[in-house]
Coordinates of C-alpha atoms and ligand atoms in Angstrom, one line a residue:
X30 CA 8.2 15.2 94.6
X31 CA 8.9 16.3 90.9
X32 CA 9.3 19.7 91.1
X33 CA 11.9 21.8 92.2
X34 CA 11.5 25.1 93.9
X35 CA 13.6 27.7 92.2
X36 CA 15.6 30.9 94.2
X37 CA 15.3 34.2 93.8
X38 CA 17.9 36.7 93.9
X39 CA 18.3 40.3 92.2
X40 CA 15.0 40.5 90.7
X41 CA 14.6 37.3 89.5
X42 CA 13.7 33.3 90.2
X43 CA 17.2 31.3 89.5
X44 CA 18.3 27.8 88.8
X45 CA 21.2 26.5 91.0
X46 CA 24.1 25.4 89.0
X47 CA 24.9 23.3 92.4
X48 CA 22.4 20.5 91.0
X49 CA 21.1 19.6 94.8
X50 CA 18.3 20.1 96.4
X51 CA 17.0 20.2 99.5
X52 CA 13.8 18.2 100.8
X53 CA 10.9 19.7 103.2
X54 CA 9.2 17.1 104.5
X55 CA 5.4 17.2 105.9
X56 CA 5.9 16.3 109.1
X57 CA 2.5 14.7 109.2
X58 CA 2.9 12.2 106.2
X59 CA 6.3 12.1 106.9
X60 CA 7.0 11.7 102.9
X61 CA 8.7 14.7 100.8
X62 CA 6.6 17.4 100.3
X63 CA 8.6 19.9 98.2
X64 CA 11.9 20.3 96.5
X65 CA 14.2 23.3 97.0
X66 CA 17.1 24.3 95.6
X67 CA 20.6 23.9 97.1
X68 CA 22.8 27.2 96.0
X69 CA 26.5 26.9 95.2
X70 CA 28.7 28.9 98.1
X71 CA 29.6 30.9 94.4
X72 CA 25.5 32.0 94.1
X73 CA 25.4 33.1 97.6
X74 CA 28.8 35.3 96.7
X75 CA 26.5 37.0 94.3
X76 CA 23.5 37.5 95.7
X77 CA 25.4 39.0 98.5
X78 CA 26.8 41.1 96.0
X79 CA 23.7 42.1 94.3
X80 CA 22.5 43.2 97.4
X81 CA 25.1 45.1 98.3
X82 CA 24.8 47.2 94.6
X83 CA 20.7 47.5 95.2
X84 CA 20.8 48.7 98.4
X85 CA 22.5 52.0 96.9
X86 CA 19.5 52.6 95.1
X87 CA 16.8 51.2 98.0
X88 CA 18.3 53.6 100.1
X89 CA 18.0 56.6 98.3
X90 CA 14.5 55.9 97.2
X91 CA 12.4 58.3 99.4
X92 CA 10.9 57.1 102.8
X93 CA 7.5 57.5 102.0
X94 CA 7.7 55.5 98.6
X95 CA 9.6 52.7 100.3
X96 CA 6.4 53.1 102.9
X97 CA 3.9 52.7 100.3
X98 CA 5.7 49.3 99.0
X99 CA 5.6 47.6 102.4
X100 CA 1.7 48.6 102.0
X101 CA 1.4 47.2 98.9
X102 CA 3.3 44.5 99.9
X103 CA 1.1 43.8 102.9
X104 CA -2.3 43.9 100.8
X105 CA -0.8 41.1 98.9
X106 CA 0.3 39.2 101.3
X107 CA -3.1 38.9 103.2
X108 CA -4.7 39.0 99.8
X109 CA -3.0 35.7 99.3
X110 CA -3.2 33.9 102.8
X111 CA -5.0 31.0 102.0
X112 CA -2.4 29.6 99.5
X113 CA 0.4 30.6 101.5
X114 CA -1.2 29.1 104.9
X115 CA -1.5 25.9 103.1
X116 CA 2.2 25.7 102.9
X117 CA 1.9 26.2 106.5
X118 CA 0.3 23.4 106.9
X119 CA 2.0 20.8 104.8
X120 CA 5.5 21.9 105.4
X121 CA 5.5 23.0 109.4
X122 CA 2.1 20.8 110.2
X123 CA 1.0 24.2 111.4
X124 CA -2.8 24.1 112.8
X125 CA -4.7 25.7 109.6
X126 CA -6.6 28.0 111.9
X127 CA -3.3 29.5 113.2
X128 CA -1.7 28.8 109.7
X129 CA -4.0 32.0 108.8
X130 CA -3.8 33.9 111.7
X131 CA 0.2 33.8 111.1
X132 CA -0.3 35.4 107.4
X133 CA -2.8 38.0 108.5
X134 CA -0.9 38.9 111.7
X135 CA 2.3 39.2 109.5
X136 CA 0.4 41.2 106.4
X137 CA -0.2 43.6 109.9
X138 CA 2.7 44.0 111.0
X139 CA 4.2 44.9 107.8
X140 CA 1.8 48.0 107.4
X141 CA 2.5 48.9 111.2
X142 CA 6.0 48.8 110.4
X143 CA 5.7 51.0 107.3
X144 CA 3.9 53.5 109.5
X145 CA 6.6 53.4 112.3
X146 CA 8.9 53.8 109.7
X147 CA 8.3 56.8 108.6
X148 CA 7.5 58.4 111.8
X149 CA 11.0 57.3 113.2
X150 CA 13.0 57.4 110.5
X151 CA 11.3 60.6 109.2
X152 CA 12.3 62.5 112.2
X153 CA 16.7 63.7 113.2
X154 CA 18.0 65.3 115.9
X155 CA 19.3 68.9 116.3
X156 CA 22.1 69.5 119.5
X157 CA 23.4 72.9 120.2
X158 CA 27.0 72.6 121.9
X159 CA 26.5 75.3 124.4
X160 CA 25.2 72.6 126.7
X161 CA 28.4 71.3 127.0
X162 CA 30.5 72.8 129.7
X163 CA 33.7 75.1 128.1
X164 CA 31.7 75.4 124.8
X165 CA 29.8 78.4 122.6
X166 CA 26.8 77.9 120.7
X167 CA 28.7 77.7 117.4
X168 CA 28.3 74.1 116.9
X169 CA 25.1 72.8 115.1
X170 CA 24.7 68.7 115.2
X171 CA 22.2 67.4 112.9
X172 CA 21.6 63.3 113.5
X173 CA 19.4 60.9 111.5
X174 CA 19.4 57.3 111.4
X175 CA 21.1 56.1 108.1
X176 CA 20.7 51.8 107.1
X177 CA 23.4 49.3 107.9
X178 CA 23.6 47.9 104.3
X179 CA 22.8 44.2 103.4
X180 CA 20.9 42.6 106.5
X181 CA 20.7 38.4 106.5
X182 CA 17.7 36.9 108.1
X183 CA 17.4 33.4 109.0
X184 CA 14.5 33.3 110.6
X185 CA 13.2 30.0 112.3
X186 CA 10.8 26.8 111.4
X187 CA 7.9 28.0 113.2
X188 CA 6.7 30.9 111.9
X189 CA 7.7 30.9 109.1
X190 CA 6.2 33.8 107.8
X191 CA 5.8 36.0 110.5
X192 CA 9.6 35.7 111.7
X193 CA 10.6 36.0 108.3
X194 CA 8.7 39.7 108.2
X195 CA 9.6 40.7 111.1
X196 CA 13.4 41.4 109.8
X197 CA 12.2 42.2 106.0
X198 CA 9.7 45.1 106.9
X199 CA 12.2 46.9 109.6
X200 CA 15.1 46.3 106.9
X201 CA 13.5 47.8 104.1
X202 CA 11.9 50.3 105.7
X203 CA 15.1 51.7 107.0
X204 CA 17.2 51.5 103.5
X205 CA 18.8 48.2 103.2
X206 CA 18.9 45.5 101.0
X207 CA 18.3 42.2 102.6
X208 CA 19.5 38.6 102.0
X209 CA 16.7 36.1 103.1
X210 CA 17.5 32.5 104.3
X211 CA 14.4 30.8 104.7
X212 CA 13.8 27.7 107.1
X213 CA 14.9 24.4 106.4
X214 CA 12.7 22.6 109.2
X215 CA 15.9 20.6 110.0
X216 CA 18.9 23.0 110.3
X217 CA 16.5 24.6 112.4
X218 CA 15.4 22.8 115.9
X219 CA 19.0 21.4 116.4
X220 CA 20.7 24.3 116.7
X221 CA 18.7 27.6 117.0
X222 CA 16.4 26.4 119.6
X223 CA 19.0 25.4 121.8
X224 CA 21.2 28.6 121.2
X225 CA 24.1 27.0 120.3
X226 CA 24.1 28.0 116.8
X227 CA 23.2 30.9 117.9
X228 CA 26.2 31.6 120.3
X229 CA 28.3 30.4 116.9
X230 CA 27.5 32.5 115.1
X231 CA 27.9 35.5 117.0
X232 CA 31.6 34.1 117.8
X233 CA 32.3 34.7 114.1
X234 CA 30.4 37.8 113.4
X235 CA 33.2 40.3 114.5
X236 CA 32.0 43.2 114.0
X237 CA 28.6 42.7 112.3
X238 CA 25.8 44.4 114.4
X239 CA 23.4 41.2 115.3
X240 CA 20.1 40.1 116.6
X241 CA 19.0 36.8 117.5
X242 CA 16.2 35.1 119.5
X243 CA 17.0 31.7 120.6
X244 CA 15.7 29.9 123.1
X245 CA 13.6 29.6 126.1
X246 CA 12.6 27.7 129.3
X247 CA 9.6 29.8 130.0
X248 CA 8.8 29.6 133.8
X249 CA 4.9 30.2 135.0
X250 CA 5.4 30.8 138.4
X251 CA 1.8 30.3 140.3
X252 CA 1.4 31.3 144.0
X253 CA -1.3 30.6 145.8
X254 CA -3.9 33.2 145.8
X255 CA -3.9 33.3 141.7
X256 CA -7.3 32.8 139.8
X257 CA -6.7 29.3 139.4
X258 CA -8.9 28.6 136.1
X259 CA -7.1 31.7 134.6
X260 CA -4.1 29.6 136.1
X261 CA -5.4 26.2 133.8
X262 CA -6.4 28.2 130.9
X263 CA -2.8 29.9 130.0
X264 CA -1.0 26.6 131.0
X265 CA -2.8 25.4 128.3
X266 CA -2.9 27.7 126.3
X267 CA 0.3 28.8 126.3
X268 CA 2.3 25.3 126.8
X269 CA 0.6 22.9 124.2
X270 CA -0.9 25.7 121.4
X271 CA 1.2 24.8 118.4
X272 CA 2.2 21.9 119.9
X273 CA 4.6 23.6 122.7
X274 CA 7.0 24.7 119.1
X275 CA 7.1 28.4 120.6
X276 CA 10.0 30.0 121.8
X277 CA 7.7 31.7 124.3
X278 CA 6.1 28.6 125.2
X279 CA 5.3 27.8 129.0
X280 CA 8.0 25.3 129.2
X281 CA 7.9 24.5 133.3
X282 CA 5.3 25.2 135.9
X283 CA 6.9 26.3 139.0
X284 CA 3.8 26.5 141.4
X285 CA 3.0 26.6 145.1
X286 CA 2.4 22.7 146.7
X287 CA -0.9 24.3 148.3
X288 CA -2.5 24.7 144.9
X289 CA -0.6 22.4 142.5
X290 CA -3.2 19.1 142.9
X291 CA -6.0 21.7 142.0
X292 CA -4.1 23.1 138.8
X293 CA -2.9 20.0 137.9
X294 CA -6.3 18.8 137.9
X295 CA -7.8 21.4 136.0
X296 CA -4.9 21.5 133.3
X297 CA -5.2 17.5 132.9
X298 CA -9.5 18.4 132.5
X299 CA -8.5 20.5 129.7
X300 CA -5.8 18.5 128.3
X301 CA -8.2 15.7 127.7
X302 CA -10.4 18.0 125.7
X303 CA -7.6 18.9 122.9
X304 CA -8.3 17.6 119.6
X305 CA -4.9 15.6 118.5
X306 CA -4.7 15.0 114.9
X307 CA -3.5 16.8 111.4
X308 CA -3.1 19.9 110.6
X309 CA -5.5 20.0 108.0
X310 CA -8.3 19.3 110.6
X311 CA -7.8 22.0 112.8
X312 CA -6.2 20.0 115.7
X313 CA -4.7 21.4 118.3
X314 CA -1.9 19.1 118.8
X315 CA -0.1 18.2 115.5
X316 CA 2.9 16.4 114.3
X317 CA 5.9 17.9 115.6
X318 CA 8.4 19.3 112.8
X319 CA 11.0 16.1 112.2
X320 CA 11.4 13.0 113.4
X321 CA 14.3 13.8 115.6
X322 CA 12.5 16.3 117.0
X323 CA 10.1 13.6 118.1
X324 CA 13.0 11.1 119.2
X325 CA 14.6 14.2 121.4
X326 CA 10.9 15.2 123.3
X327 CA 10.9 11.0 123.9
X328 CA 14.3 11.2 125.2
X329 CA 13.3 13.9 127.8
X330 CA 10.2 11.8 128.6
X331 CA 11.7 9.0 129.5
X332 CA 14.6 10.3 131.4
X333 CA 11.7 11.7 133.6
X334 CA 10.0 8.4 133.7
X335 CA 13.2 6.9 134.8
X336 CA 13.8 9.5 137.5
X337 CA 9.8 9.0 138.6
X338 CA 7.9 12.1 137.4
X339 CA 4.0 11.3 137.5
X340 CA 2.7 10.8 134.2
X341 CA -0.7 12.9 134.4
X342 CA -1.5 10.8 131.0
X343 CA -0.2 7.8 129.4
X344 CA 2.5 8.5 127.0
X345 CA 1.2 8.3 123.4
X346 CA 3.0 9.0 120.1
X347 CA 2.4 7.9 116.3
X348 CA 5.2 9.2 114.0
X349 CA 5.8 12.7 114.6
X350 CA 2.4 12.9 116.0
X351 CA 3.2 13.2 120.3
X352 CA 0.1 13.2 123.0
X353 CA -0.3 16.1 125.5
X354 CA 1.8 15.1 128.6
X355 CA 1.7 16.5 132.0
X356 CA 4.7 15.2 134.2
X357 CA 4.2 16.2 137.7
X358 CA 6.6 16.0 140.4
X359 CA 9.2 16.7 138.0
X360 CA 12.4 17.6 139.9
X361 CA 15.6 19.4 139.2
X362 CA 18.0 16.1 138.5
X363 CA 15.3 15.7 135.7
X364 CA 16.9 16.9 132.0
X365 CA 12.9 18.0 131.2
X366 CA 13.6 20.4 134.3
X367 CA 16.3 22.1 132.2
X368 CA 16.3 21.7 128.3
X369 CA 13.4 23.0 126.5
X370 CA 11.2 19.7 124.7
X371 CA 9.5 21.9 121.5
X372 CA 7.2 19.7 122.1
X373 CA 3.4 19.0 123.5
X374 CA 5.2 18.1 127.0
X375 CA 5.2 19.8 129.8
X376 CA 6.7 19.7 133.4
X377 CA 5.4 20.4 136.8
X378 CA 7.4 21.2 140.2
X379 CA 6.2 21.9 143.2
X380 CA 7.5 25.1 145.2
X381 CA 7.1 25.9 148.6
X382 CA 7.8 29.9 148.6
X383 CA 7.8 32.4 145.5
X384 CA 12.1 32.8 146.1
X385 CA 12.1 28.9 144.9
X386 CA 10.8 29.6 142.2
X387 CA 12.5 32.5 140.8
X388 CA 15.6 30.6 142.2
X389 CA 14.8 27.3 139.8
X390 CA 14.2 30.5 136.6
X391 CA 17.2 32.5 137.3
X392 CA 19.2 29.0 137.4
X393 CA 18.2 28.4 134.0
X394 CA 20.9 29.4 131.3
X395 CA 18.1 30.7 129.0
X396 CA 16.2 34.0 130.3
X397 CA 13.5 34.8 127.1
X398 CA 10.3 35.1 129.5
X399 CA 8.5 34.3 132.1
X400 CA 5.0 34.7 134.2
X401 CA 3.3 34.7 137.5
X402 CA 0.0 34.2 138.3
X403 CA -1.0 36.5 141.8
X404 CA -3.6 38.3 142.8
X405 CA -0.9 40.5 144.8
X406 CA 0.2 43.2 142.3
X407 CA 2.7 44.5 144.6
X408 CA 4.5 40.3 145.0
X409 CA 3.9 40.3 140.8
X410 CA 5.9 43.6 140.3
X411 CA 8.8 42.5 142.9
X412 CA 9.2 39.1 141.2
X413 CA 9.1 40.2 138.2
X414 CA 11.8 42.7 138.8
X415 CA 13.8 39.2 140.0
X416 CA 13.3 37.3 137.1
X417 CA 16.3 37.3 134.8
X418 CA 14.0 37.4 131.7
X419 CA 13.7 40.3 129.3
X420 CA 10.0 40.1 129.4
X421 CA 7.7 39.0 132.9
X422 CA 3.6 38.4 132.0
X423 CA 1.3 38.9 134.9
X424 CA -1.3 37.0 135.3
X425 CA -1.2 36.1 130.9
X426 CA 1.3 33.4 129.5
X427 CA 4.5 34.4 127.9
X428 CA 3.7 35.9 124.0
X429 CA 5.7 38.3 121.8
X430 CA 3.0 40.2 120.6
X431 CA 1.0 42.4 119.8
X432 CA 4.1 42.4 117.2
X433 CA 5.4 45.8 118.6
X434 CA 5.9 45.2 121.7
X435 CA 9.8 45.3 123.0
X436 CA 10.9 41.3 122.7
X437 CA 14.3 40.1 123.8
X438 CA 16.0 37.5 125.3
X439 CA 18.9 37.7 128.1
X440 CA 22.0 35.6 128.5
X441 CA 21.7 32.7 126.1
X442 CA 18.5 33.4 124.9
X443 CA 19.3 36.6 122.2
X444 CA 21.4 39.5 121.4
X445 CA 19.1 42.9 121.1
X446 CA 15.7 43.8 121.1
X447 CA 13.1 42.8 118.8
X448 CA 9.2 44.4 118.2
X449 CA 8.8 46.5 115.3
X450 CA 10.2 49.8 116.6
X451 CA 13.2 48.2 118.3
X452 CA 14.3 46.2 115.1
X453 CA 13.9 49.4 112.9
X454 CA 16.3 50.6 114.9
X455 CA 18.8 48.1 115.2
X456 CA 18.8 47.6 111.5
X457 CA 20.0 51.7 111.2
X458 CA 23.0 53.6 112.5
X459 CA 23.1 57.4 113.6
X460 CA 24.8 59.2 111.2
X461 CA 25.4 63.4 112.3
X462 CA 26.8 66.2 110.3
X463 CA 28.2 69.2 112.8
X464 CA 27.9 72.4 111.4
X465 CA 30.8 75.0 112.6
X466 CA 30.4 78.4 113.0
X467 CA 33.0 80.8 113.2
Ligands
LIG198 O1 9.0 31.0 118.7 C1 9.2 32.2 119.0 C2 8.2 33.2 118.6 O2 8.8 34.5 118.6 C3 7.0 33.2 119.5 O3 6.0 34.0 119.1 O4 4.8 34.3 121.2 O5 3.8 35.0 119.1 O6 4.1 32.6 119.6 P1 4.6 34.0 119.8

């Protein structure tokens, strides 16, 4: 509890002059686990600042050195993944298995973004006007992508790592300077996850390019000649790993009545399987982030109990520590039918045609992604094409890798598109310099 994490800004680590400081608390002991500081709105001032006279210099470093950083910067990063996944652990409860995975995936991504890098950046464009109608070939464009300036990322609770390099690696690859604003567990689930931070912020932004992923209510639409185990196995999988704290989380099963006792059945099978515990012992349910993250998954629970959804298993929770729960026969006056838990809880409604269920998805306010599990390539490709989501799995559950893979979100769910080569590009501008000939 003693010590108190310093900041660093402009080459160095800083004391705050504010005198505050900010607690992370493990979510599975539930008592303070570190101490960071809480900078005065006069620090921020300056390290904006700062970054705004290093940039200068960042960006006229050459491509391929800037490259060879991010490399460098990779090496150490996996070099040192066992510390930094015990951070992981203690401050997000993340499962120490995945803990890893999220350091090594993110040293990765860093190196693929260094090589992207300089393959996108390293190339311009040449336009002759004669193309034009009612022009000569005497105008010469050259385009290249230039850097915005100062980037600020905030990325979210849950990977805290990986989301955090997924902004810094495209950033500095492309020239700017960037501000980092790491997760507080808090700030984050009550307002990002829900998107109405999110939607703030972009309010105020004016005219400050912007990219945000918020959140989700990840349909997995089944139909009835799917593989069903393949069905069981990504509900799983891709509802509870984590602890359902994914953006991309299967957050409601929308599934044909024919097939729904079998699936349910066969999730419930595996459910019962899943080692609940800490983090520390490689369970695969742990302690959701805060308290009140707890409290809100409880509230949706028990609205549904309420409203008589069928508990597939008793609900069970010890602190921040919540059970697997199936809720079948969940219907749409239910609030779980709707809002997203971030939580090990997952609901079940029964469809009678494929348009029901892309009906319920599209009548959802979020749009991140979404899946369907068919044996009918042709049905897959046509729902898909329905599904107001940016990105439709067939036959997987929703995921937003491999890392460089195009990943957005429509109407409240994000502004842009993320994946390394999308975000090295929304962190540039095209700059061209016409040449005129006589
Ligand atoms: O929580 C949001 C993350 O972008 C999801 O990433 O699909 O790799 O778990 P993931």
């Amino acid at each position: 509890d003693g010590e108190v994490y310093r900041y660093y800004a402009d080459g160095e680590w800083r004391s705050s002059a504010s005198g505050k400081s900010v607690a992370i608390v493990n979510p599975t002991t539930r008592q303070t686990q570190y101490r960071v500081q809480a900078c005065t709105q006069e620090e921020v001032n300056k390290v904006m600042e700062a970054a705004k006279v290093a940039q200068k210099a960042w960006a006229r470093t050459p491509l391929w050195k800037r490259a060879e950083l991010l490399h460098k910067a990779a090496a150490i990063l996996k070099e040192h993944k066992a510390p930094i996944a015990e951070c992981l652990v203690k401050e997000i409860a993340k499962p120490a298995k995945d803990a890893v995975t999220e350091v090594v995936r993110s040293g990765d991504l860093v190196s693929y973004t260094a090589e992207e890098g300089v393959r996108i950046l390293g190339e311009g464009k040449l336009l002759v006007s004669d193309s034009f109608p009612g022009n000569e070939r005497n105008k010469y464009c050259l385009s290249s992508k230039i850097p915005l300036g100062v980037v600020l990322a905030i990325p979210p609770f849950n990977y805290p790592v990986n989301l955090a390099v997924s902004k810094i690696g495209p950033a500095l690859i492309a020239g700017n300077a960037l501000v980092l604003k790491p997760p507080t567990q808090v700030s984050l689930l009550h307002s990002f996850t829900g998107g109405d931070t999110g939607i703030a912020i972009s309010k105020k932004a004016g005219m400050v390019p912007l990219q945000m992923e918020l959140g989700g209510k990840d349909a997995c639409i089944v139909l009835e000649d799917a593989d069903l185990d393949l069905v069981a196995a990504n509900i799983v999988k891709g509802a509870f790993s984590y602890s359902g704290q994914r953006c991309t989380a299967v957050k409601v099963v929308l599934i044909m009545e024919s097939v729904a006792d079998a699936v349910v059945q066969k999730v419930n099978a595996k459910l019962a399987k899943l080692k609940v515990g800490p983090p520390e012992d490689n369970s695969d349910i742990t302690p959701v982030v805060t308290e009140s993250s707890a409290n809100f998954i409880e509230g949706l629970v028990m609205d549904a109990k309420e409203k008589g959804a069928t508990f597939c298993q008793e609900y069970r929770r010890e602190g921040n520590l919540i059970w697997p729960l199936l809720l079948d026969h969940v219907r749409p006056d239910m609030r779980i039918a709707w809002e997203e838990p971030f939580g090990p809880v997952l609901p079940v409604i029964r469809i009678n045609s494929a348009e029901e269920g892309i009906h319920h998805c599209n009548a959802s306010n979020f749009g991140l992604q979404g899946c369907i599990f068919t044996r009918d390539i042709n049905k897959a490709i046509l729902i898909s094409d329905a599904m107001e989501t940016g990105t439709v799995q067939i036959n997987s559950a929703p995921a937003r890798g491999p890392d460089h893979f195009p990943f957005q979100g429509l109407k409240d769910s994000g502004i842009g598109s993320q994946g390394i080569t999308n975000s090295i590009n929304m962190m540039t501008k095209v700059k061209s310099t016409v040449i005129n000939l006589p």
